[in-house]
mmCIF file of C-alpha atoms in Angstrom:
data_model
loop_
_atom_site.group_PDB
_atom_site.id
_atom_site.type_symbol
_atom_site.label_atom_id
_atom_site.label_comp_id
_atom_site.label_asym_id
_atom_site.label_seq_id
_atom_site.Cartn_x
_atom_site.Cartn_y
_atom_site.Cartn_z
ATOM 1 C CA UNK A 1 89.890 118.164 102.460
ATOM 2 C CA UNK A 2 87.055 118.128 99.695
ATOM 3 C CA UNK A 3 84.728 115.549 100.618
ATOM 4 C CA UNK A 4 84.228 114.263 96.928
ATOM 5 C CA UNK A 5 88.373 113.060 97.621
ATOM 6 C CA UNK A 6 86.660 110.651 100.695
ATOM 7 C CA UNK A 7 83.419 109.598 98.847
ATOM 8 C CA UNK A 8 85.395 108.305 95.715
ATOM 9 C CA UNK A 9 88.343 106.793 98.594
ATOM 10 C CA UNK A 10 85.679 105.503 101.073
ATOM 11 C CA UNK A 11 81.905 103.671 100.880
ATOM 12 C CA UNK A 12 82.171 104.473 104.728
ATOM 13 C CA UNK A 13 82.718 108.128 104.074
ATOM 14 C CA UNK A 14 80.847 108.336 100.956
ATOM 15 C CA UNK A 15 77.866 107.345 103.407
ATOM 16 C CA UNK A 16 78.611 109.546 105.973
ATOM 17 C CA UNK A 17 78.886 112.796 103.758
ATOM 18 C CA UNK A 18 75.693 111.827 101.090
ATOM 19 C CA UNK A 19 73.427 109.763 103.343
ATOM 20 C CA UNK A 20 71.887 111.390 104.734
ATOM 21 C CA UNK A 21 73.998 111.288 108.088
ATOM 22 C CA UNK A 22 75.210 114.445 110.458
ATOM 23 C CA UNK A 23 78.097 114.216 108.666
ATOM 24 C CA UNK A 24 75.690 115.228 104.882
ATOM 25 C CA UNK A 25 73.831 118.528 106.331
ATOM 26 C CA UNK A 26 77.492 119.967 107.752
ATOM 27 C CA UNK A 27 79.848 118.513 105.786
ATOM 28 C CA UNK A 28 82.730 118.103 108.474
ATOM 29 C CA UNK A 29 83.879 114.814 110.007
ATOM 30 C CA UNK A 30 84.403 114.050 113.900
ATOM 31 C CA UNK A 31 87.210 110.412 113.688
ATOM 32 C CA UNK A 32 86.998 110.350 117.712
ATOM 33 C CA UNK A 33 89.840 108.314 118.864
ATOM 34 C CA UNK A 34 91.269 109.016 115.732
ATOM 35 C CA UNK A 35 94.942 111.275 115.383
ATOM 36 C CA UNK A 36 95.127 114.102 112.732
ATOM 37 C CA UNK A 37 98.582 113.136 111.579
ATOM 38 C CA UNK A 38 97.557 109.377 110.806
ATOM 39 C CA UNK A 39 94.579 110.975 108.856
ATOM 40 C CA UNK A 40 96.887 113.011 106.667
ATOM 41 C CA UNK A 41 99.179 110.014 106.060
ATOM 42 C CA UNK A 42 95.829 107.983 105.134
ATOM 43 C CA UNK A 43 95.314 111.089 102.380
ATOM 44 C CA UNK A 44 98.326 110.903 101.302
ATOM 45 C CA UNK A 45 97.094 107.712 100.033
ATOM 46 C CA UNK A 46 94.006 109.269 97.873
ATOM 47 C CA UNK A 47 95.590 111.522 95.282
ATOM 48 C CA UNK A 48 95.492 109.626 91.698
ATOM 49 C CA UNK A 49 98.105 107.072 89.988
ATOM 50 C CA UNK A 50 101.677 109.320 90.588
ATOM 51 C CA UNK A 51 99.785 112.090 92.501
ATOM 52 C CA UNK A 52 100.424 109.289 95.396
ATOM 53 C CA UNK A 53 103.394 111.110 98.206
ATOM 54 C CA UNK A 54 102.621 107.810 100.866
ATOM 55 C CA UNK A 55 104.170 104.435 100.487
ATOM 56 C CA UNK A 56 103.340 101.335 102.668
ATOM 57 C CA UNK A 57 106.535 100.914 104.554
ATOM 58 C CA UNK A 58 107.198 98.872 108.095
ATOM 59 C CA UNK A 59 106.082 101.874 110.226
ATOM 60 C CA UNK A 60 103.387 102.302 109.062
ATOM 61 C CA UNK A 61 101.480 99.395 107.850
ATOM 62 C CA UNK A 62 99.556 98.942 111.060
ATOM 63 C CA UNK A 63 97.837 101.830 111.637
ATOM 64 C CA UNK A 64 97.148 101.819 107.860
ATOM 65 C CA UNK A 65 95.712 98.547 107.467
ATOM 66 C CA UNK A 66 93.274 99.585 110.549
ATOM 67 C CA UNK A 67 92.791 102.966 108.257
ATOM 68 C CA UNK A 68 92.454 101.170 105.407
ATOM 69 C CA UNK A 69 89.596 98.322 106.651
ATOM 70 C CA UNK A 70 87.553 100.451 108.452
ATOM 71 C CA UNK A 71 87.171 102.985 106.547
ATOM 72 C CA UNK A 72 87.076 99.491 103.198
ATOM 73 C CA UNK A 73 90.037 100.705 101.403
ATOM 74 C CA UNK A 74 90.510 97.845 99.672
ATOM 75 C CA UNK A 75 92.821 98.030 97.478
ATOM 76 C CA UNK A 76 95.056 99.981 100.087
ATOM 77 C CA UNK A 77 94.176 97.180 102.538
ATOM 78 C CA UNK A 78 95.037 94.647 99.834
ATOM 79 C CA UNK A 79 98.751 96.944 99.476
ATOM 80 C CA UNK A 80 99.415 96.676 102.878
ATOM 81 C CA UNK A 81 97.822 92.572 103.457
ATOM 82 C CA UNK A 82 100.781 91.354 100.591
ATOM 83 C CA UNK A 83 103.725 93.905 102.894
ATOM 84 C CA UNK A 84 102.748 92.343 105.683
ATOM 85 C CA UNK A 85 103.317 88.997 103.398
ATOM 86 C CA UNK A 86 106.901 89.824 102.821
ATOM 87 C CA UNK A 87 107.787 91.213 106.473
#
């Protein structure tokens, strides 16, 4: 994954990749306790506009909300919250 995509989507990832932390030097992020499949789903939301390949739904909203909250992806977090209000 190109770091610029992560940096633009999340201030947490931006800090990790540009803030002089271990991840800055290694240009790699370790996400202990996170599933690779969930990360791949999150990446599907980071494509701009009509290129976005994922949709928030009843099956994924719970884990996506956790990711978007933890990594401060506020617009996507709001989408999750809006869906939950309709369930």
